[in-house]
XYZ file of C-alpha atoms in Angstrom:
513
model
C 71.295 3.614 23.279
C 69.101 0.212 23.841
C 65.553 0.585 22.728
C 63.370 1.014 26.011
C 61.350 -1.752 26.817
C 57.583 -0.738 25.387
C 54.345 -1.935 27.551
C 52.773 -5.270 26.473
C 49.801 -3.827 25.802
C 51.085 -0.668 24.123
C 49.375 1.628 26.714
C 51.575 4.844 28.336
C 49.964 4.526 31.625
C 46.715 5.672 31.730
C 47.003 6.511 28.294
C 45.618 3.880 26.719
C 46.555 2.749 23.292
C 43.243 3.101 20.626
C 43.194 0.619 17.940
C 41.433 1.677 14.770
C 37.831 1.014 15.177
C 37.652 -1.589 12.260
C 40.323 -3.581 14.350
C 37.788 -3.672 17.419
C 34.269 -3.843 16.102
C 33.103 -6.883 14.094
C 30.394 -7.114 11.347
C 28.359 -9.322 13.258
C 27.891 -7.920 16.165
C 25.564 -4.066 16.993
C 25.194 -2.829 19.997
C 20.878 -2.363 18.528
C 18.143 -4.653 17.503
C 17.080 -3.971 14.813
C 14.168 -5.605 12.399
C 15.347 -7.574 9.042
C 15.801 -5.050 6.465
C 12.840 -5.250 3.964
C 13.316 -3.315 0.575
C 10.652 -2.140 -1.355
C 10.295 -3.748 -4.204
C 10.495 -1.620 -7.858
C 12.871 -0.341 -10.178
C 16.383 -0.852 -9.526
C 17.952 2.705 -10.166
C 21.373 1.384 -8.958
C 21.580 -0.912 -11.705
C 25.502 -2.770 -11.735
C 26.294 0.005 -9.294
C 24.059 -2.026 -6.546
C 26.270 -3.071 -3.876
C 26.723 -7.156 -4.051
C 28.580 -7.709 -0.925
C 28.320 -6.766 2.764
C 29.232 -3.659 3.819
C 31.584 -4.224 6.396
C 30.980 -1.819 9.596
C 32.408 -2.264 12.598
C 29.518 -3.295 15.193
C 30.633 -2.023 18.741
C 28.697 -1.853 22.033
C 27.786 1.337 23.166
C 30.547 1.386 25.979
C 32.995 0.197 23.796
C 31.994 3.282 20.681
C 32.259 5.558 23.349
C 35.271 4.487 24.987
C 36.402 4.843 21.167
C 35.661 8.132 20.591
C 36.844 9.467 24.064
C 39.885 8.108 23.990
C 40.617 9.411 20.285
C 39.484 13.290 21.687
C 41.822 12.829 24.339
C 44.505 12.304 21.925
C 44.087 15.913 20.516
C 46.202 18.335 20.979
C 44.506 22.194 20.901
C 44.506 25.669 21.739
C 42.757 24.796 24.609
C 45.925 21.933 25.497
C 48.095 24.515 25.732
C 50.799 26.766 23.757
C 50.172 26.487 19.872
C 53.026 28.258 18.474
C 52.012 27.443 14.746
C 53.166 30.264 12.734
C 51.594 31.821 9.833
C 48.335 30.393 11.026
C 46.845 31.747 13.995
C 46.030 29.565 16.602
C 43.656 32.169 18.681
C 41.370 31.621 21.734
C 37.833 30.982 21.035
C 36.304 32.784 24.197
C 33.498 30.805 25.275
C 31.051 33.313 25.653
C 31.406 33.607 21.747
C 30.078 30.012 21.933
C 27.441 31.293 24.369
C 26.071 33.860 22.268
C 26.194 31.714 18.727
C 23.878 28.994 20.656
C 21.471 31.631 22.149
C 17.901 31.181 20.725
C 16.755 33.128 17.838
C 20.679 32.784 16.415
C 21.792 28.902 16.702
C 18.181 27.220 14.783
C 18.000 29.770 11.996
C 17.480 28.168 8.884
C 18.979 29.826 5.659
C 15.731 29.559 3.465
C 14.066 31.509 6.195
C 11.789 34.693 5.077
C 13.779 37.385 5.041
C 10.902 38.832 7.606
C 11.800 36.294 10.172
C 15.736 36.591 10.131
C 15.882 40.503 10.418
C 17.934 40.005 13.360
C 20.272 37.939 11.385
C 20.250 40.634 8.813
C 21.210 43.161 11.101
C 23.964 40.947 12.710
C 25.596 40.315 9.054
C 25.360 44.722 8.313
C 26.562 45.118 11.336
C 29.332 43.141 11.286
C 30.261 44.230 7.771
C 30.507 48.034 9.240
C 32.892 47.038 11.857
C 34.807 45.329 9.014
C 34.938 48.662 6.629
C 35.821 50.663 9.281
C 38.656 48.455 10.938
C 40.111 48.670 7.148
C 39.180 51.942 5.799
C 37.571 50.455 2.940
C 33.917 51.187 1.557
C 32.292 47.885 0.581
C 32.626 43.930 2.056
C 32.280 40.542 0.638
C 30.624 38.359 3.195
C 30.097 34.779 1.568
C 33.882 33.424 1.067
C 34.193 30.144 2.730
C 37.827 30.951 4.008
C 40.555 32.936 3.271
C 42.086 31.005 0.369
C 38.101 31.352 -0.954
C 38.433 35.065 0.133
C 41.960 35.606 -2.185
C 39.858 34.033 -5.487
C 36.812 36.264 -5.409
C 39.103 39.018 -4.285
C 41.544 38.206 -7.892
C 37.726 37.681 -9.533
C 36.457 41.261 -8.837
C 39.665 42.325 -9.845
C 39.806 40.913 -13.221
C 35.772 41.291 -13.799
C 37.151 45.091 -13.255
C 39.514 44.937 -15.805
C 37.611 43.319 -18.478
C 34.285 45.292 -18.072
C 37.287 48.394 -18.711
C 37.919 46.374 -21.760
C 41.722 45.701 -20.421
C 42.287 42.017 -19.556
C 45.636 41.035 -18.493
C 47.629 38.214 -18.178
C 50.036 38.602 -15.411
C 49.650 38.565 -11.531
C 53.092 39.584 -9.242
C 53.724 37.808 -6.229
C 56.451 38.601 -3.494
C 58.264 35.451 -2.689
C 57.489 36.380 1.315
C 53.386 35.973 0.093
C 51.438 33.295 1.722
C 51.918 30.217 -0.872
C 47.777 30.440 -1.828
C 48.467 33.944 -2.988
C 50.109 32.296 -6.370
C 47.804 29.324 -6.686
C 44.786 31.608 -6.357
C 46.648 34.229 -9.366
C 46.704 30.455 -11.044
C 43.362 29.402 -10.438
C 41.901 32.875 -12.280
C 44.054 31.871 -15.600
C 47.321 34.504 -14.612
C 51.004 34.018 -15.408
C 52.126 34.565 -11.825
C 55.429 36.288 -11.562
C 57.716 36.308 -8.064
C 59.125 39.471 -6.873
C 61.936 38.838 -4.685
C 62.613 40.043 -1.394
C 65.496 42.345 -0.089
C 68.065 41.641 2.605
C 65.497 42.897 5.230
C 63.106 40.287 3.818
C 60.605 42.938 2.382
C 59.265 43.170 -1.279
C 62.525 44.283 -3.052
C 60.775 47.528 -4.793
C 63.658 48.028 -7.289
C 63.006 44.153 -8.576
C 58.981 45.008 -8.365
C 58.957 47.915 -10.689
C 61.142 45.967 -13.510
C 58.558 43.643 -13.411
C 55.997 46.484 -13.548
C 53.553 47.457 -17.336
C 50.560 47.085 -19.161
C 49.993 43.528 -18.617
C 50.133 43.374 -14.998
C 46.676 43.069 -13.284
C 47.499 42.886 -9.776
C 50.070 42.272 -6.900
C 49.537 40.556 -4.474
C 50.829 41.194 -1.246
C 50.729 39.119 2.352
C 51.227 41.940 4.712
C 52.691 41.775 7.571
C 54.246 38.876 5.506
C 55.489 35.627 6.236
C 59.095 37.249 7.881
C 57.113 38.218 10.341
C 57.860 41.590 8.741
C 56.052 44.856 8.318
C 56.062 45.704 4.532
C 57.305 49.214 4.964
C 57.073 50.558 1.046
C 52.814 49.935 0.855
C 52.617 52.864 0.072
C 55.235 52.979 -3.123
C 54.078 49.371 -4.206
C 50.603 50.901 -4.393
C 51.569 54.638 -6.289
C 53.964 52.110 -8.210
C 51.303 49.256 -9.176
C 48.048 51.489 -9.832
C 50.103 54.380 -12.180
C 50.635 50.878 -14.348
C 46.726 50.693 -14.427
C 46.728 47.177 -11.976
C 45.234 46.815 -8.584
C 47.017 46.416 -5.483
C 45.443 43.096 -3.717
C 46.653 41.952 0.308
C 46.473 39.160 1.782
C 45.017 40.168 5.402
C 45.255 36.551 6.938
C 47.800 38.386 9.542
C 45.862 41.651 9.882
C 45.775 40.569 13.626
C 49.129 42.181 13.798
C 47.736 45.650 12.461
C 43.917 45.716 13.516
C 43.298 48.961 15.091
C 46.671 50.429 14.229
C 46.731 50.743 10.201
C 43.622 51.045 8.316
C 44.799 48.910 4.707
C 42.992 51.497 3.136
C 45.135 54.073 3.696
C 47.858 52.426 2.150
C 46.267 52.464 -1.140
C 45.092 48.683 -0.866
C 42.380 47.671 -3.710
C 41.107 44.606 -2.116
C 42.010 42.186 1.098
C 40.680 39.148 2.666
C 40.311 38.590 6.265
C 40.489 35.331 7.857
C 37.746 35.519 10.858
C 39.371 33.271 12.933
C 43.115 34.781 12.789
C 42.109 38.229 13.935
C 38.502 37.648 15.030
C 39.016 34.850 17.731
C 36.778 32.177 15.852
C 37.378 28.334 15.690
C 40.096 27.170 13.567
C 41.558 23.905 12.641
C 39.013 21.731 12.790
C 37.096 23.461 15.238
C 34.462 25.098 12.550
C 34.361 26.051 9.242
C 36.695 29.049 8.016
C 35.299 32.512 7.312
C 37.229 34.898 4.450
C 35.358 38.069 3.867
C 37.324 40.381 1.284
C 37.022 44.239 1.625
C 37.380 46.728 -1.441
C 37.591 49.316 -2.723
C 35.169 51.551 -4.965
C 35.955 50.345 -8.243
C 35.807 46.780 -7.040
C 32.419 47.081 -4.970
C 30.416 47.025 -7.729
C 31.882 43.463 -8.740
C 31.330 41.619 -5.056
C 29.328 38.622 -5.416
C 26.093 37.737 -4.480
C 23.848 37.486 -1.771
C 24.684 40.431 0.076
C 22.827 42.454 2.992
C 21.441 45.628 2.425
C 19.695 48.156 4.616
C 16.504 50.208 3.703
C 13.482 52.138 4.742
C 12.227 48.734 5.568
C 14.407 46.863 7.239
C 16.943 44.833 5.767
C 17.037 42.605 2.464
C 19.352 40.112 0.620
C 20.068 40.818 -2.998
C 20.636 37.242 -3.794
C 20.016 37.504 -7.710
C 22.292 39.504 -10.058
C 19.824 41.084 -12.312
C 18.679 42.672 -8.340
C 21.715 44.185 -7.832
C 22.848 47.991 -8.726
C 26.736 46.724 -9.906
C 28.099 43.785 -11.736
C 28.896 41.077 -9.307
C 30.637 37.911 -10.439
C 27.970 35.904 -9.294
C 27.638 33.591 -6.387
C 30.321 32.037 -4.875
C 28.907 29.624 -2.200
C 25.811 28.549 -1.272
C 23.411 31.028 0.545
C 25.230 34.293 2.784
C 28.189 33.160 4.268
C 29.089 31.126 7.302
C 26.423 32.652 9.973
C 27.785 30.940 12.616
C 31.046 32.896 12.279
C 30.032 36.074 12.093
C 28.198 35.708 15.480
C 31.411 34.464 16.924
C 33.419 37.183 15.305
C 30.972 39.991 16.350
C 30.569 38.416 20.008
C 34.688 38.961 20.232
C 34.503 42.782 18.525
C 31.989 43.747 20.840
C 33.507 42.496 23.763
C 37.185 43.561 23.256
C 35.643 46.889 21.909
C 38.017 49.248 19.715
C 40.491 49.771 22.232
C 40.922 45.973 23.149
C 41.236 45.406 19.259
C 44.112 47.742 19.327
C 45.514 46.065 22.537
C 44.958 42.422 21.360
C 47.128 43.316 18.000
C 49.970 45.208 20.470
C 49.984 42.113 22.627
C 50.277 39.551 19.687
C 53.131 41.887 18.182
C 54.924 41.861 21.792
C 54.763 38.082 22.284
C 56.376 37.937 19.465
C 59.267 40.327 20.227
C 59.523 38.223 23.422
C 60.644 35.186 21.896
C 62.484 36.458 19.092
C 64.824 38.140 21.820
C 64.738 35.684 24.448
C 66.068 33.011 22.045
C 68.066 35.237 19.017
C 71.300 34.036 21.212
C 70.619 30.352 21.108
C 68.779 29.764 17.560
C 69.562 31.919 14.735
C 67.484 34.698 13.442
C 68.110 35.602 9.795
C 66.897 39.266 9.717
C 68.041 41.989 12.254
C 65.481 44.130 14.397
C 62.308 43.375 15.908
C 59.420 41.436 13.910
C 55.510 41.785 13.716
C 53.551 38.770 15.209
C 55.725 36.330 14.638
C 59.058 35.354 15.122
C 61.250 33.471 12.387
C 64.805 31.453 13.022
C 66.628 29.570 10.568
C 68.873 26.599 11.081
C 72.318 27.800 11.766
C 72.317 27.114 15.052
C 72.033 23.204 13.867
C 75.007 23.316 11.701
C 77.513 20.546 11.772
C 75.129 19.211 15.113
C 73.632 16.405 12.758
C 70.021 17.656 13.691
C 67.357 18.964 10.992
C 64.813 21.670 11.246
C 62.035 18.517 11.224
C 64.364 16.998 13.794
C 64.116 20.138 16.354
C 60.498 20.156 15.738
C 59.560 16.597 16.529
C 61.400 16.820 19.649
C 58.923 19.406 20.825
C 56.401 17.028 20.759
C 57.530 15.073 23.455
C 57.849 18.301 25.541
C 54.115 18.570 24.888
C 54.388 21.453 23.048
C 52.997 21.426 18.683
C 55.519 22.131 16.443
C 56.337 25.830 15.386
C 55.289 25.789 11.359
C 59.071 24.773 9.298
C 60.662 24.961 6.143
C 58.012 28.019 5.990
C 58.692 30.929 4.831
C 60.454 29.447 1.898
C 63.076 32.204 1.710
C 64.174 31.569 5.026
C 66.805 27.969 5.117
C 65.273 25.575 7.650
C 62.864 27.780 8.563
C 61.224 27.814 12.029
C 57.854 30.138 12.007
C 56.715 30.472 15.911
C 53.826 33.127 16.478
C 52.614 32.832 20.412
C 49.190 35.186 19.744
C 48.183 37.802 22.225
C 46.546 35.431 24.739
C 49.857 33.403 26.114
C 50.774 35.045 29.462
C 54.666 35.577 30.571
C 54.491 32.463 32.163
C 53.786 30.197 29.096
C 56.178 31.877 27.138
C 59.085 31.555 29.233
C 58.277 27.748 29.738
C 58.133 27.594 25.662
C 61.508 29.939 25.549
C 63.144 27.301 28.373
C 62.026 24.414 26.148
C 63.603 25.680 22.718
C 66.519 26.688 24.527
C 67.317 23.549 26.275
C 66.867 21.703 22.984
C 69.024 24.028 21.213
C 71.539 23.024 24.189
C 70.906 19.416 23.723
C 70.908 19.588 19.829
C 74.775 21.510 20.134
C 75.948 19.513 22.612
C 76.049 16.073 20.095
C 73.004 14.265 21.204
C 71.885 14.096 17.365
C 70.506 10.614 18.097
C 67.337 12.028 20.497
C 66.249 13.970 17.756
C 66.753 11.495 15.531
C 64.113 9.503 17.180
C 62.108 11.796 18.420
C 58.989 11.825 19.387
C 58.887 9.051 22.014
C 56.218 9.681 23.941
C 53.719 10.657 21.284
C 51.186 7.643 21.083
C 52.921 6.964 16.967
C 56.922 7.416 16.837
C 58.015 8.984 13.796
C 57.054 7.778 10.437
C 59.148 6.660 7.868
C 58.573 9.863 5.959
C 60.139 8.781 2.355
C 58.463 5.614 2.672
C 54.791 7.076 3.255
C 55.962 9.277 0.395
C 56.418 6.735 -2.245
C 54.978 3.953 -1.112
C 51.375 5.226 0.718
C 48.706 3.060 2.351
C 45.559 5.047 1.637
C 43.334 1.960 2.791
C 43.043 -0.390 5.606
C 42.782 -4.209 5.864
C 42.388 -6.693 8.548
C 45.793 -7.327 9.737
C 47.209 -4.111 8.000
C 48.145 -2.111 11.119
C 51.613 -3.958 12.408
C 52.101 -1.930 15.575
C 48.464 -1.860 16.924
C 47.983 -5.836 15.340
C 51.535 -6.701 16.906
C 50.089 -5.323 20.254
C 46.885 -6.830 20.979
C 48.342 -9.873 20.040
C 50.834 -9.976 22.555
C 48.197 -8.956 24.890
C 45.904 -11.765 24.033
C 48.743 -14.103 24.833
């Protein structure tokens, strides 16, 4: 098939192509006056590191920065574009009255270094919160300051092993399912363990038989992502966690898809020691850009005393911060990020709880766990699903449907992109061949997923029927084509020059003939 004829100017209509800003700005030229710069004269603490030569910025009218800038946001693509069927990372609505409420006076100017008497609303929102967390989980104390969820999976594997060594019983080895979420072994890594995989079954669950050989007194934890990255229900919690703590080692979870189980199973109850919870997969906060990430880690008794610094307590009084460790009644590792945790988050996250209420919670989890079940059936005849039965949140396929078609797993997701629709997350879980991850969330209506299920299919169609060379090339419509992937790979440009961008350089200049 003949290359189609491109536009001279590179533009797709009215979408207009967006050279880098370095290629449209010039040094001498600002879109301000501004007076000769006049340094003080003094010491020279720079020393050889002074600058010697101009610095090189881009000088741009106003119209022509914001032209920039609005062009580049309206080459995003978003949960508020349309379907984001990323799995294994929750791409959820951010209701906009959660935005409402974090911006309301009194909550969107507080300042962290603050008197504690001036910020006892805060204080109340943060205990608050943290109660609604407990009880959702079934566990007695909360973590607030992690950063994210990866930052919520180290201090949850630093309480445990603070736990073990003030019991005078360090370990060396961590055990990690193979259907885990791949942070769970780099965080066992990052806390000095020998991480250890546990393999999964035929029905893609934590083979028990294989866990228990790997079982004795050297193991401090497992780690477990739950529902995992199958899409699956772990159905044995409860015999991992009778199996794990009669060998003296604590039973950690990864909660990053506890939007699946919210309001249905307490992690508690199944003997669970510790768990992170990503804020924005279950809790309806910004993700991906959008705002910083938010990983608060329940635990249990014997790990409470070991939760870092500052945390919100309630008294007579009102409510104070223990922010120092020689304040606080346990042994906490210390502090792990700088003042009380993302503030800004918690609001959101509260805003949602309060709004969906217990009951919509419980809903919102049945709903995600339905979409799901939706696409897996609606397509198991025309991809290939590589477990039997239903699934949790999210729905996995593997790549026999492609075989002998010529088309990859990265070719079938590239092609979505021209059908306007992000990629599914691929080659994810890793015990799954050419993996295809799609989870829909709770907030896609009928509608939306039978467009999505019409789309796969007729690819699936197309990909069968021999048309390997569409893939191939795919996307075409995307403002960049594909890139040379094994090129970028070994041969990266990680810095721009004049003249360094051939396809935007190539285009204006044909345009300024």
């Amino acid at each position: 098939m003949a290359e189609p004829m491109g536009t001279i100017s590179g533009n797709r209509g009215l979408q207009i192509e967006e050279p880098l800003i370095f290629e449209q700005g010039s040094p001498v030229k600002t879109a301000v006056d501004l007076p000769p710069a006049n340094p003080p004269k003094g010491s020279d603490r720079l020393g050889s590191a002074r600058r010697r030569g101009p610095i090189g910025l881009p000088g741009l009218s106003e119209p022509e920065a914001v032209r920039h800038y609005l062009r580049l946001s309206q080459m995003n693509y978003s949960i508020d574009s349309g379907l984001f069927p990323l799995g294994s990372c929750t791409m959820k609505h951010n209701p906009r009255l959660n935005e409402s409420v974090v911006r309301l006076p009194g909550l969107g100017d507080l300042h962290p270094l603050q008197p504690v008497s001036t910020v006892q609303g805060a204080l109340a929102l943060i205990h608050e919160l943290a109660h609604w967390l407990k009880t959702l989980t079934g566990l007695p104390a909360v973590a607030m300051s992690p950063g994210a969820g990866a930052h919520g999976e180290l201090v949850g594997l630093m309480t445990i092993r603070a736990a073990l060594e003030s019991r005078g019983d360090p370990r060396k080895r961590v055990l990690v399912p193979e259907s885990a979420h791949g942070t769970n072994p780099a965080t066992a890594a990052a806390c000095g363990y020998v991480v250890e995989a546990i393999p999964a079954d035929a029905r893609g669950r934590v083979d028990l038989a294989a866990l228990r050989t790997k079982l004795g007194p050297d193991v401090a934890a497992i780690m477990v992502t739950n529902p995992n990255t199958c899409g699956l229900f772990e159905t044995d919690m409860q015999h991992i966690a009778d199996a794990v703590h009669a060998h003296g080692a604590f039973f950690y979870c990864d909660g990053a898809n506890f939007n699946a189980i919210v309001g249905r199973v307490r992690p508690g109850d199944l003997g669970i020691d510790g768990m992170h919870i990503n804020l924005h997969k279950t809790f309806s906060t910004p993700h991906g850009g959008g705002g910083p990430g938010s990983g608060p880690v329940v635990l249990s008794k014997e790990l409470a005393r070991f939760a870092p610094v500052a945390y919100v307590v309630e008294d007579d009084g009102g409510f104070s911060l223990v922010e120092h460790e020689m304040h606080s009644d346990g042994k906490p590792i210390g502090r792990i990020k700088g003042f009380h945790g993302q503030f800004g988050m918690f609001v959101r996250a509260l805003a949602y709880m309060m709004s969906m209420g217990g009951d919509g919670l419980r809903q919102a989890s049945a709903d995600a766990v339905l979409n799901a079940n939706y696409i897996l059936a609606e397509l198991r005849d025309d991809l290939s699903a590589p477990f039997p039965g239903s699934c949790m949140h999210e729905a996995v396929f593997d790549d026999r449907f492609l075989k002998d078609t010529g088309v990859t797993t990265l070719d079938f997701a590239k092609a979505l992109i021209d059908e306007g629709i992000h990629p599914m997350t691929v080659y994810f879980p890793l015990v799954v061949h050419g993996a295809m991850l799609i989870e829909p969330t709770e907030t896609e209506s009928k509608a939306s997923l039978d467009q999505f299920v019409r789309t796969l299919r007729g690819l699936a169609q197309r990909a069968k029927a021999g048309h390997c060379t569409y893939f191939h090339e795919a996307p075409r419509m995307a403002p960049r084509r594909r890139l040379d992937e094994t090129r970028a790979a070994r041969n990266p440009v990680l810095r721009w020059r004049p003249g360094s961008n051939p396809v935007t350089a190539s285009k204006i200049g044909k345009a300024a003939e």
